[in-house]
Amino acid sequence: MRQDIENLINYEIKNNVITKRDYIYVKNQIYGLLNLELDYKEYKPVDILYPSDALNNILDKLEESNMLDGSQTARDLFDSKIMNIFAKLPSTIQNDFDLLKSTNNKLATRNLYEYVTHLNYIRKDRIDKNISFKRASKYGFLEITINLSKPEKDPKSIAMALNSKQSEYPKCLLCKENEGFSGNFSRDSRNQHRLIQFNLKDEKWFFQYSPYIYYNEHAIVFSDSHHPMKIENKTFERLLDLTDEFDGYFFGSNADLPIVGGSILTHEHYQGGSYVFPIELASSLYEKNINNTIFKILNWPLSTIRIESKKKEEVLLFANKILETWKNYSNEALNIKAYTNEVPHHTITPIARKKDNKYVLDLILRDNQTSSKHPGGIYHPHEDKWHIKKENIGLIEAIGLAILPGRLKDELEDVKDYLILDKKLSENSIKHQKWADSFKALATKENIDELIESELSKKFEEILEDCGVFKLNDLGINQFIKYLEGVIL
Ligand SMILES: [Zn+2]
């Protein structure tokens, strides 16, 4: 244990989270928290790759001495207490960030990202376990990640969560009250979580990194108050303003309706980061230049209009027009319907970025109608893809990165055994039978990994096609152009 503490402190000094000057203070604090007796013995630190290399050993020892109950949740709650000893107060982090941002915007975000990663707020050891790959498709490259970073809760943690009182504080996982929050069996701890406060026009907003990053510098910005997501004119304005505020970052929003939205609709927030998503590289099927504002229909499975202009107000003017007309657009021949009675079906998933001094805004048209044939959603993954993914196609997937459930790791091993060794599929994996049979004839021992990856990518491509409102056939493209020209000409 003492050796591990030494290794951890050494790691944080080497990564500039603390300095050598802080050594005695930090050591005393950790020993105090762990109820360990201090002495003058010296330990020679050993380099570690992640904080968890030391933390896991410390937590094991705490379990042996019954300071922890053996559940994963108790471990996660406790290790963030240890890590918080290394963390600066929010005001110091804010001041350092603001100061650096005024001279080097990109470095400010990069440093903050590294800082919270080294603090184990972003559990990089878990994220690095994700399986990720890229494959070519009709629409350019698509990316797949099998998400193994959020481990399934162990039975003990589930039982403790059931028995614990559901707290009303903080109101949700995004609220600013999470900063420094200790957590409990029903709520993740956010001890070493730190926020950056900033203004968008006259509104107060907060910037943070996602603890479950799916791509480089996966950031989240959220509103000061806890209120529901809404796609409106102001959303586009904020997203474009955010690209001014944080150099080199894209910002996008999940749609605000169920089925086509993200997982948290109760708190207004956007996602951003330093990453080139597949949609950014998509070619176009249609282009029109009106006074140096360029309109494109992208060769992308979800129906996407791109507006590019040096003038922010031009982009906003047309984005607003598209939102208003889309909300009321119906096309019987294509089964596109704006409302059922008073219930609206149409919204937009927007993504903003800056490129070559131009503002670029992608507007992905969404429709959340259901039918008796597709009770989960007509423009939602259809049932024949549920063995891979059943969940909503939110912002990140809509722009070309599939986040697939962790269960697939074991299930795909089963599928491989079935394809190569003819071993029967297990009960959990039997849902993949039809899919596996469709490419069984192609499988060899040598190509199996490659084959599974490309078949998964094909499935993702089809999932995205299910979500496209204007299908990319002659009729669909023709009607899509007609709709867009009706708005812009
Ligand atoms: Zn909230």
Short mmCIF file of C-alpha atoms and ligand atoms in Angstrom, two decimals:
data_model
loop_
_atom_site.label_atom_id
_atom_site.label_comp_id
_atom_site.label_asym_id
_atom_site.label_seq_id
_atom_site.Cartn_x
_atom_site.Cartn_y
_atom_site.Cartn_z
CA MET A 1 0.00 0.00 0.00
CA ARG A 2 2.72 2.51 0.98
CA GLN A 3 4.64 1.72 -2.18
CA ASP A 4 1.47 2.29 -4.25
CA ILE A 5 0.84 5.63 -2.60
CA GLU A 6 4.39 6.64 -3.44
CA ASN A 7 3.89 5.55 -7.04
CA LEU A 8 0.66 7.54 -7.29
CA ILE A 9 2.17 10.72 -5.86
CA ASN A 10 5.13 10.34 -8.19
CA TYR A 11 2.75 9.94 -11.17
CA GLU A 12 0.91 13.15 -10.30
CA ILE A 13 4.18 15.08 -9.86
CA LYS A 14 5.50 13.81 -13.19
CA ASN A 15 2.26 14.81 -14.93
CA ASN A 16 2.23 18.29 -13.38
CA VAL A 17 -0.98 17.81 -11.40
CA ILE A 18 0.97 18.69 -8.26
CA THR A 19 4.56 19.81 -7.70
CA LYS A 20 7.31 18.41 -5.47
CA ARG A 21 6.49 21.25 -3.08
CA ASP A 22 3.11 19.55 -2.41
CA TYR A 23 4.60 16.14 -1.60
CA ILE A 24 4.42 16.16 2.22
CA TYR A 25 0.93 17.69 2.31
CA VAL A 26 -0.48 15.20 -0.18
CA LYS A 27 1.17 12.22 1.49
CA ASN A 28 -0.17 13.25 4.92
CA GLN A 29 -3.66 13.71 3.50
CA ILE A 30 -3.73 10.31 1.81
CA TYR A 31 -2.39 8.51 4.86
CA GLY A 32 -4.99 10.30 6.97
CA LEU A 33 -7.83 9.31 4.65
CA LEU A 34 -6.68 5.68 4.64
CA ASN A 35 -6.09 5.56 8.40
CA LEU A 36 -2.47 4.61 7.86
CA GLU A 37 0.28 5.31 10.31
CA LEU A 38 3.03 7.57 9.03
CA ASP A 39 6.70 6.88 9.43
CA TYR A 40 10.02 8.10 8.04
CA LYS A 41 10.68 5.11 5.85
CA GLU A 42 11.44 6.04 2.25
CA TYR A 43 9.94 4.29 -0.77
CA LYS A 44 11.48 4.54 -4.19
CA PRO A 45 8.65 5.30 -6.64
CA VAL A 46 8.01 3.06 -9.62
CA ASP A 47 6.52 4.52 -12.81
CA ILE A 48 2.89 3.62 -13.52
CA LEU A 49 0.83 4.02 -16.68
CA TYR A 50 -2.52 5.01 -15.13
CA PRO A 51 -3.49 6.22 -11.63
CA SER A 52 -5.56 3.04 -11.40
CA ASP A 53 -2.36 0.94 -11.44
CA ALA A 54 -1.76 2.25 -7.93
CA LEU A 55 -5.39 2.81 -6.90
CA ASN A 56 -6.46 -0.76 -7.60
CA ASN A 57 -3.83 -2.13 -5.24
CA ILE A 58 -4.78 0.40 -2.57
CA LEU A 59 -8.48 -0.48 -2.93
CA ASP A 60 -7.71 -4.21 -2.73
CA LYS A 61 -5.94 -3.64 0.58
CA LEU A 62 -8.86 -1.57 1.89
CA GLU A 63 -11.20 -4.43 1.04
CA GLU A 64 -8.96 -6.86 2.89
CA SER A 65 -9.15 -4.65 5.96
CA ASN A 66 -12.93 -4.28 5.52
CA MET A 67 -12.81 -0.54 4.96
CA LEU A 68 -14.67 -1.22 1.69
CA ASP A 69 -17.53 -3.66 1.14
CA GLY A 70 -16.19 -5.30 -2.02
CA SER A 71 -18.57 -3.65 -4.50
CA GLN A 72 -17.32 -1.79 -7.57
CA THR A 73 -19.39 1.24 -6.60
CA ALA A 74 -17.71 1.47 -3.20
CA ARG A 75 -14.33 1.32 -4.93
CA ASP A 76 -15.26 4.09 -7.39
CA LEU A 77 -16.66 6.26 -4.60
CA PHE A 78 -13.50 5.85 -2.57
CA ASP A 79 -10.79 6.22 -5.18
CA SER A 80 -12.22 9.57 -6.24
CA LYS A 81 -11.81 10.74 -2.62
CA ILE A 82 -8.13 9.85 -2.84
CA MET A 83 -7.76 11.60 -6.18
CA ASN A 84 -9.51 14.73 -4.96
CA ILE A 85 -6.59 15.29 -2.59
CA PHE A 86 -4.50 16.06 -5.68
CA ALA A 87 -7.07 18.43 -7.22
CA LYS A 88 -7.01 22.21 -7.10
CA LEU A 89 -10.09 24.17 -6.03
CA PRO A 90 -12.48 25.14 -8.86
CA SER A 91 -11.58 28.83 -8.64
CA THR A 92 -7.87 28.13 -9.17
CA ILE A 93 -8.59 25.89 -12.14
CA GLN A 94 -10.95 28.49 -13.59
CA ASN A 95 -8.39 31.30 -13.20
CA ASP A 96 -5.57 29.24 -14.73
CA PHE A 97 -7.84 28.25 -17.61
CA ASP A 98 -9.08 31.78 -18.31
CA LEU A 99 -5.59 33.21 -18.19
CA LEU A 100 -4.16 30.67 -20.61
CA LYS A 101 -7.22 30.81 -22.87
CA SER A 102 -6.73 34.53 -23.42
CA THR A 103 -3.35 33.87 -25.03
CA ASN A 104 -3.54 30.26 -26.24
CA ASN A 105 -7.08 28.95 -26.55
CA LYS A 106 -6.18 25.48 -27.82
CA LEU A 107 -3.56 24.92 -25.15
CA ALA A 108 -6.03 25.88 -22.41
CA THR A 109 -8.49 23.15 -23.40
CA ARG A 110 -5.73 20.63 -24.08
CA ASN A 111 -4.18 21.23 -20.64
CA LEU A 112 -7.50 20.97 -18.85
CA TYR A 113 -8.24 17.71 -20.65
CA GLU A 114 -4.91 16.25 -19.61
CA TYR A 115 -5.29 17.56 -16.08
CA VAL A 116 -8.66 15.87 -15.48
CA THR A 117 -7.41 12.69 -17.15
CA HIS A 118 -4.41 12.52 -14.84
CA LEU A 119 -6.77 13.14 -11.94
CA ASN A 120 -8.58 9.95 -12.98
CA TYR A 121 -11.83 11.91 -13.45
CA ILE A 122 -11.63 10.50 -16.98
CA ARG A 123 -10.88 6.86 -16.24
CA LYS A 124 -8.54 6.40 -19.17
CA ASP A 125 -7.60 2.84 -18.17
CA ARG A 126 -11.22 1.80 -18.75
CA ILE A 127 -11.68 3.81 -21.92
CA ASP A 128 -8.55 2.29 -23.43
CA LYS A 129 -10.26 -1.11 -23.17
CA ASN A 130 -12.85 -0.05 -25.77
CA ILE A 131 -12.63 -1.82 -29.11
CA SER A 132 -12.50 0.74 -31.92
CA PHE A 133 -12.05 0.53 -35.68
CA LYS A 134 -12.82 2.32 -38.95
CA ARG A 135 -14.23 0.86 -42.15
CA ALA A 136 -14.99 2.25 -45.59
CA SER A 137 -18.65 2.60 -46.58
CA LYS A 138 -20.75 4.11 -49.34
CA TYR A 139 -20.51 7.37 -47.40
CA GLY A 140 -16.81 7.43 -46.61
CA PHE A 141 -15.35 6.00 -43.44
CA LEU A 142 -17.56 4.97 -40.55
CA GLU A 143 -16.24 4.38 -37.07
CA ILE A 144 -17.24 1.75 -34.55
CA THR A 145 -16.56 1.61 -30.82
CA ILE A 146 -17.63 -1.28 -28.65
CA ASN A 147 -18.04 0.44 -25.33
CA LEU A 148 -16.35 -1.50 -22.56
CA SER A 149 -15.52 1.51 -20.39
CA LYS A 150 -18.72 1.53 -18.39
CA PRO A 151 -18.54 -1.84 -16.67
CA GLU A 152 -21.85 -3.56 -16.02
CA LYS A 153 -22.70 -3.07 -12.37
CA ASP A 154 -21.85 -6.03 -10.16
CA PRO A 155 -24.74 -7.63 -8.20
CA LYS A 156 -23.57 -6.13 -4.93
CA SER A 157 -23.59 -2.58 -6.34
CA ILE A 158 -27.04 -3.13 -7.84
CA ALA A 159 -28.37 -4.35 -4.49
CA MET A 160 -26.85 -1.40 -2.64
CA ALA A 161 -28.34 1.01 -5.18
CA LEU A 162 -31.79 -0.56 -4.75
CA ASN A 163 -31.58 -0.20 -1.00
CA SER A 164 -30.27 3.34 -1.02
CA LYS A 165 -32.53 6.37 -1.02
CA GLN A 166 -32.76 8.03 -4.44
CA SER A 167 -31.34 11.48 -3.94
CA GLU A 168 -32.77 14.60 -5.53
CA TYR A 169 -29.43 16.38 -5.39
CA PRO A 170 -27.96 17.05 -7.87
CA LYS A 171 -31.03 17.04 -10.11
CA CYS A 172 -29.19 15.25 -12.92
CA LEU A 173 -25.77 14.02 -14.01
CA LEU A 174 -25.03 17.35 -15.70
CA CYS A 175 -26.08 19.91 -13.10
CA LYS A 176 -23.34 22.21 -11.79
CA GLU A 177 -23.95 20.82 -8.28
CA ASN A 178 -21.99 17.73 -9.36
CA GLU A 179 -18.72 19.61 -8.94
CA GLY A 180 -17.03 17.96 -5.95
CA PHE A 181 -20.09 15.81 -5.21
CA SER A 182 -19.13 12.72 -3.19
CA GLY A 183 -21.68 10.42 -4.79
CA ASN A 184 -23.54 7.49 -3.28
CA PHE A 185 -24.77 4.07 -4.33
CA SER A 186 -27.26 5.55 -6.79
CA ARG A 187 -25.10 8.45 -7.99
CA ASP A 188 -21.56 8.47 -9.39
CA SER A 189 -19.04 10.37 -7.36
CA ARG A 190 -17.70 13.60 -8.81
CA ASN A 191 -15.17 14.50 -6.13
CA GLN A 192 -12.43 15.59 -8.50
CA HIS A 193 -14.82 16.89 -11.16
CA ARG A 194 -14.13 20.51 -12.12
CA LEU A 195 -16.11 22.93 -14.26
CA ILE A 196 -15.24 25.97 -16.31
CA GLN A 197 -17.80 28.73 -16.19
CA PHE A 198 -18.18 31.03 -19.18
CA ASN A 199 -20.65 33.33 -20.88
CA LEU A 200 -22.45 32.89 -24.16
CA LYS A 201 -23.84 36.34 -24.93
CA ASP A 202 -25.57 37.17 -21.64
CA GLU A 203 -26.13 33.59 -20.47
CA LYS A 204 -24.04 31.65 -17.97
CA TRP A 205 -22.83 28.25 -19.19
CA PHE A 206 -20.43 25.58 -17.99
CA PHE A 207 -17.78 23.57 -19.80
CA GLN A 208 -16.49 20.18 -18.73
CA TYR A 209 -15.08 16.98 -20.18
CA SER A 210 -17.21 13.87 -20.38
CA PRO A 211 -16.06 11.22 -17.91
CA TYR A 212 -16.87 8.63 -20.61
CA ILE A 213 -14.99 10.11 -23.53
CA TYR A 214 -15.85 8.56 -26.89
CA TYR A 215 -13.37 10.65 -28.90
CA ASN A 216 -10.51 13.06 -28.36
CA GLU A 217 -11.28 15.85 -25.89
CA HIS A 218 -14.96 14.89 -25.67
CA ALA A 219 -16.41 17.99 -24.03
CA ILE A 220 -19.84 18.89 -22.73
CA VAL A 221 -21.26 22.36 -22.22
CA PHE A 222 -24.43 22.78 -20.23
CA SER A 223 -26.73 25.54 -19.07
CA ASP A 224 -26.58 27.10 -15.63
CA SER A 225 -30.11 26.01 -14.79
CA HIS A 226 -31.65 22.55 -15.04
CA HIS A 227 -34.15 22.86 -17.90
CA PRO A 228 -35.07 20.59 -20.85
CA MET A 229 -33.29 20.41 -24.19
CA LYS A 230 -34.84 22.52 -26.91
CA ILE A 231 -33.82 22.91 -30.53
CA GLU A 232 -34.60 26.49 -31.46
CA ASN A 233 -33.01 29.42 -33.26
CA LYS A 234 -30.95 30.17 -30.19
CA THR A 235 -29.44 26.68 -30.29
CA PHE A 236 -27.81 27.36 -33.66
CA GLU A 237 -26.55 30.70 -32.44
CA ARG A 238 -25.04 29.16 -29.31
CA LEU A 239 -23.37 26.35 -31.27
CA LEU A 240 -21.74 28.82 -33.66
CA ASP A 241 -20.73 31.07 -30.75
CA LEU A 242 -19.16 28.05 -29.08
CA THR A 243 -16.93 27.48 -32.10
CA ASP A 244 -15.66 31.04 -31.54
CA GLU A 245 -15.26 30.42 -27.82
CA PHE A 246 -13.25 27.18 -28.10
CA ASP A 247 -10.76 27.12 -30.98
CA GLY A 248 -10.71 23.99 -33.10
CA TYR A 249 -13.68 22.38 -31.37
CA PHE A 250 -16.90 21.27 -33.05
CA PHE A 251 -20.16 21.55 -31.10
CA GLY A 252 -23.37 19.67 -31.68
CA SER A 253 -26.66 19.07 -29.97
CA ASN A 254 -28.84 16.07 -29.61
CA ALA A 255 -32.36 16.51 -30.93
CA ASP A 256 -35.04 17.47 -28.44
CA LEU A 257 -37.64 14.77 -29.13
CA PRO A 258 -37.80 11.22 -27.78
CA ILE A 259 -36.61 8.37 -30.08
CA VAL A 260 -34.34 10.69 -32.08
CA GLY A 261 -32.76 12.45 -29.08
CA GLY A 262 -29.94 11.55 -26.74
CA SER A 263 -30.11 9.94 -23.32
CA ILE A 264 -30.43 13.14 -21.27
CA LEU A 265 -33.21 15.41 -22.49
CA THR A 266 -33.86 17.03 -19.12
CA HIS A 267 -30.89 19.39 -19.03
CA GLU A 268 -29.93 21.66 -21.91
CA HIS A 269 -26.45 20.63 -23.06
CA TYR A 270 -24.25 20.27 -26.11
CA GLN A 271 -21.31 18.05 -26.91
CA GLY A 272 -18.09 19.10 -28.53
CA GLY A 273 -14.46 18.28 -28.88
CA SER A 274 -11.37 18.13 -30.99
CA TYR A 275 -12.21 15.40 -33.44
CA VAL A 276 -12.96 14.98 -37.14
CA PHE A 277 -16.10 12.88 -37.47
CA PRO A 278 -16.93 10.97 -40.65
CA ILE A 279 -19.76 13.36 -41.56
CA GLU A 280 -17.27 16.23 -41.80
CA LEU A 281 -15.59 14.48 -44.74
CA ALA A 282 -18.81 13.53 -46.54
CA SER A 283 -19.10 14.53 -50.21
CA SER A 284 -22.16 16.37 -51.47
CA LEU A 285 -25.03 15.34 -53.73
CA TYR A 286 -26.18 18.91 -54.34
CA GLU A 287 -24.58 22.31 -54.02
CA LYS A 288 -25.84 25.87 -54.40
CA ASN A 289 -23.95 29.10 -53.85
CA ILE A 290 -26.11 32.11 -52.97
CA ASN A 291 -24.08 35.26 -52.34
CA ASN A 292 -21.15 33.23 -51.02
CA THR A 293 -23.29 31.21 -48.66
CA ILE A 294 -23.05 27.61 -49.78
CA PHE A 295 -25.81 25.05 -49.32
CA LYS A 296 -25.13 21.36 -49.67
CA ILE A 297 -27.05 18.15 -49.40
CA LEU A 298 -24.56 15.64 -48.11
CA ASN A 299 -23.97 12.16 -49.37
CA TRP A 300 -24.79 10.90 -45.91
CA PRO A 301 -27.32 8.28 -44.81
CA LEU A 302 -29.15 10.67 -42.48
CA SER A 303 -30.71 13.59 -44.35
CA THR A 304 -28.21 16.38 -43.86
CA ILE A 305 -28.06 19.96 -45.12
CA ARG A 306 -24.75 21.80 -44.77
CA ILE A 307 -24.58 25.60 -44.70
CA GLU A 308 -21.16 27.26 -45.08
CA SER A 309 -20.47 30.97 -44.89
CA LYS A 310 -18.04 33.50 -43.51
CA LYS A 311 -21.05 35.40 -42.22
CA LYS A 312 -22.52 33.94 -39.08
CA GLU A 313 -25.78 35.83 -39.49
CA GLU A 314 -26.33 34.30 -42.95
CA VAL A 315 -25.86 30.78 -41.57
CA LEU A 316 -28.28 31.57 -38.76
CA LEU A 317 -30.88 33.12 -41.02
CA PHE A 318 -31.10 30.00 -43.19
CA ALA A 319 -30.76 27.53 -40.31
CA ASN A 320 -33.78 29.14 -38.70
CA LYS A 321 -35.73 28.96 -41.95
CA ILE A 322 -34.88 25.29 -42.33
CA LEU A 323 -35.92 24.53 -38.75
CA GLU A 324 -39.24 26.34 -39.11
CA THR A 325 -40.11 24.78 -42.47
CA TRP A 326 -38.92 21.33 -41.44
CA LYS A 327 -41.14 21.38 -38.37
CA ASN A 328 -44.13 21.75 -40.69
CA TYR A 329 -42.98 19.66 -43.64
CA SER A 330 -44.99 16.61 -44.65
CA ASN A 331 -44.62 14.45 -47.73
CA GLU A 332 -47.16 11.70 -48.03
CA ALA A 333 -45.40 9.87 -50.86
CA LEU A 334 -42.29 9.53 -48.66
CA ASN A 335 -44.12 8.86 -45.40
CA ILE A 336 -42.75 12.04 -43.84
CA LYS A 337 -45.18 13.58 -41.39
CA ALA A 338 -44.81 16.77 -39.35
CA TYR A 339 -47.51 16.07 -36.78
CA THR A 340 -49.87 13.43 -35.52
CA ASN A 341 -52.77 15.44 -34.15
CA GLU A 342 -50.91 18.08 -32.11
CA VAL A 343 -47.81 15.98 -31.43
CA PRO A 344 -44.76 17.21 -33.39
CA HIS A 345 -42.47 14.68 -35.11
CA HIS A 346 -39.83 16.91 -36.61
CA THR A 347 -36.65 18.31 -35.17
CA ILE A 348 -32.98 18.70 -36.07
CA THR A 349 -29.66 17.36 -34.83
CA PRO A 350 -27.27 20.30 -35.49
CA ILE A 351 -23.45 20.31 -35.58
CA ALA A 352 -21.31 23.43 -35.91
CA ARG A 353 -17.64 23.86 -36.67
CA LYS A 354 -15.28 26.38 -38.22
CA LYS A 355 -13.22 25.51 -41.25
CA ASP A 356 -11.01 27.80 -43.35
CA ASN A 357 -12.48 30.87 -41.61
CA LYS A 358 -15.99 29.79 -42.51
CA TYR A 359 -18.79 28.77 -40.21
CA VAL A 360 -20.09 25.35 -41.14
CA LEU A 361 -23.42 24.15 -39.79
CA ASP A 362 -24.75 20.66 -40.50
CA LEU A 363 -28.47 20.20 -39.96
CA ILE A 364 -29.60 16.59 -39.74
CA LEU A 365 -33.34 16.33 -40.29
CA ARG A 366 -35.05 13.98 -37.84
CA ASP A 367 -38.54 12.47 -37.69
CA ASN A 368 -39.71 10.46 -34.68
CA GLN A 369 -42.91 8.93 -36.09
CA THR A 370 -43.78 5.40 -35.13
CA SER A 371 -46.03 2.92 -36.95
CA SER A 372 -47.51 -0.50 -36.26
CA LYS A 373 -44.70 -2.01 -38.33
CA HIS A 374 -42.03 0.04 -36.52
CA PRO A 375 -43.31 0.77 -33.03
CA GLY A 376 -39.79 1.76 -31.95
CA GLY A 377 -39.62 4.43 -34.66
CA ILE A 378 -39.81 4.49 -38.46
CA TYR A 379 -36.55 6.46 -38.69
CA HIS A 380 -34.83 4.48 -35.96
CA PRO A 381 -32.81 1.24 -36.19
CA HIS A 382 -35.22 -1.36 -37.55
CA GLU A 383 -35.81 -4.62 -35.75
CA ASP A 384 -33.42 -6.65 -37.90
CA LYS A 385 -30.55 -4.58 -36.43
CA TRP A 386 -31.55 -4.76 -32.78
CA HIS A 387 -29.19 -7.65 -32.17
CA ILE A 388 -26.47 -5.04 -32.67
CA LYS A 389 -28.17 -1.88 -31.45
CA LYS A 390 -31.63 -0.98 -30.30
CA GLU A 391 -30.96 2.37 -28.66
CA ASN A 392 -31.58 5.86 -30.05
CA ILE A 393 -29.27 7.17 -32.72
CA GLY A 394 -28.14 10.34 -31.05
CA LEU A 395 -25.69 13.02 -32.09
CA ILE A 396 -22.47 11.00 -31.98
CA GLU A 397 -23.83 8.12 -34.03
CA ALA A 398 -25.64 10.40 -36.45
CA ILE A 399 -22.27 11.94 -37.34
CA GLY A 400 -20.64 8.59 -37.96
CA LEU A 401 -19.34 6.99 -34.77
CA ALA A 402 -21.26 3.96 -33.54
CA ILE A 403 -21.19 3.39 -29.80
CA LEU A 404 -22.12 -0.25 -29.48
CA PRO A 405 -22.98 -2.04 -26.24
CA GLY A 406 -20.25 -3.90 -24.34
CA ARG A 407 -22.22 -7.17 -24.44
CA LEU A 408 -21.11 -7.52 -28.08
CA LYS A 409 -17.56 -8.39 -27.08
CA ASP A 410 -18.48 -11.82 -25.74
CA GLU A 411 -21.30 -12.35 -28.20
CA LEU A 412 -19.01 -11.73 -31.16
CA GLU A 413 -16.57 -14.30 -29.79
CA ASP A 414 -19.48 -16.76 -29.86
CA VAL A 415 -20.26 -15.74 -33.42
CA LYS A 416 -16.64 -16.37 -34.41
CA ASP A 417 -16.73 -19.85 -32.87
CA TYR A 418 -19.92 -20.51 -34.73
CA LEU A 419 -18.50 -19.34 -38.06
CA ILE A 420 -15.15 -21.10 -37.79
CA LEU A 421 -15.68 -24.09 -35.52
CA ASP A 422 -19.39 -24.58 -36.11
CA LYS A 423 -19.94 -24.35 -32.37
CA LYS A 424 -23.57 -23.73 -31.41
CA LEU A 425 -24.42 -20.16 -30.50
CA SER A 426 -25.08 -19.56 -26.81
CA GLU A 427 -28.44 -18.38 -25.56
CA ASN A 428 -27.19 -14.78 -25.42
CA SER A 429 -25.83 -14.89 -28.94
CA ILE A 430 -28.57 -16.78 -30.77
CA LYS A 431 -30.01 -13.42 -31.89
CA HIS A 432 -27.00 -13.06 -34.20
CA GLN A 433 -27.71 -16.35 -36.04
CA LYS A 434 -29.39 -14.89 -39.13
CA TRP A 435 -26.75 -12.21 -39.49
CA ALA A 436 -23.91 -14.71 -39.02
CA ASP A 437 -25.43 -17.06 -41.60
CA SER A 438 -25.51 -14.26 -44.15
CA PHE A 439 -21.69 -14.23 -44.33
CA LYS A 440 -20.79 -17.68 -42.99
CA ALA A 441 -19.66 -18.88 -46.39
CA LEU A 442 -16.99 -16.17 -46.50
CA ALA A 443 -15.47 -16.88 -43.09
CA THR A 444 -12.02 -18.39 -42.74
CA LYS A 445 -9.72 -18.66 -39.77
CA GLU A 446 -7.50 -16.01 -41.34
CA ASN A 447 -10.10 -13.40 -42.23
CA ILE A 448 -12.55 -13.82 -39.35
CA ASP A 449 -11.66 -10.70 -37.33
CA GLU A 450 -11.56 -8.54 -40.41
CA LEU A 451 -14.82 -10.04 -41.68
CA ILE A 452 -16.72 -9.46 -38.43
CA GLU A 453 -15.53 -5.87 -38.29
CA SER A 454 -16.61 -5.10 -41.82
CA GLU A 455 -19.98 -6.83 -41.34
CA LEU A 456 -20.54 -4.81 -38.15
CA SER A 457 -19.70 -1.65 -40.02
CA LYS A 458 -22.18 -2.62 -42.77
CA LYS A 459 -24.86 -3.05 -40.10
CA PHE A 460 -24.09 0.39 -38.74
CA GLU A 461 -24.36 1.81 -42.25
CA GLU A 462 -27.81 0.20 -42.57
CA ILE A 463 -28.82 1.52 -39.13
CA LEU A 464 -27.96 5.04 -40.25
CA GLU A 465 -29.89 4.48 -43.48
CA ASP A 466 -32.94 3.49 -41.42
CA CYS A 467 -32.70 6.89 -39.73
CA GLY A 468 -32.54 8.87 -43.00
CA VAL A 469 -35.82 10.67 -43.64
CA PHE A 470 -35.21 11.35 -47.34
CA LYS A 471 -33.83 8.04 -48.64
CA LEU A 472 -30.96 8.47 -51.07
CA ASN A 473 -32.77 7.01 -54.08
CA ASP A 474 -33.87 9.07 -57.10
CA LEU A 475 -37.23 10.04 -55.62
CA GLY A 476 -35.82 10.81 -52.17
CA ILE A 477 -32.96 12.96 -53.46
CA ASN A 478 -35.28 14.76 -55.85
CA GLN A 479 -37.76 15.58 -53.09
CA PHE A 480 -34.97 16.57 -50.70
CA ILE A 481 -33.60 19.07 -53.24
CA LYS A 482 -37.10 20.38 -53.89
CA TYR A 483 -37.62 20.92 -50.17
CA LEU A 484 -34.28 22.71 -49.74
CA GLU A 485 -34.71 24.90 -52.82
CA GLY A 486 -38.16 25.84 -51.56
CA VAL A 487 -36.49 27.24 -48.45
CA ILE A 488 -33.40 28.95 -49.85
CA LEU A 489 -34.38 30.23 -53.29
ZN ZN B 1 -29.43 19.07 -14.48
#
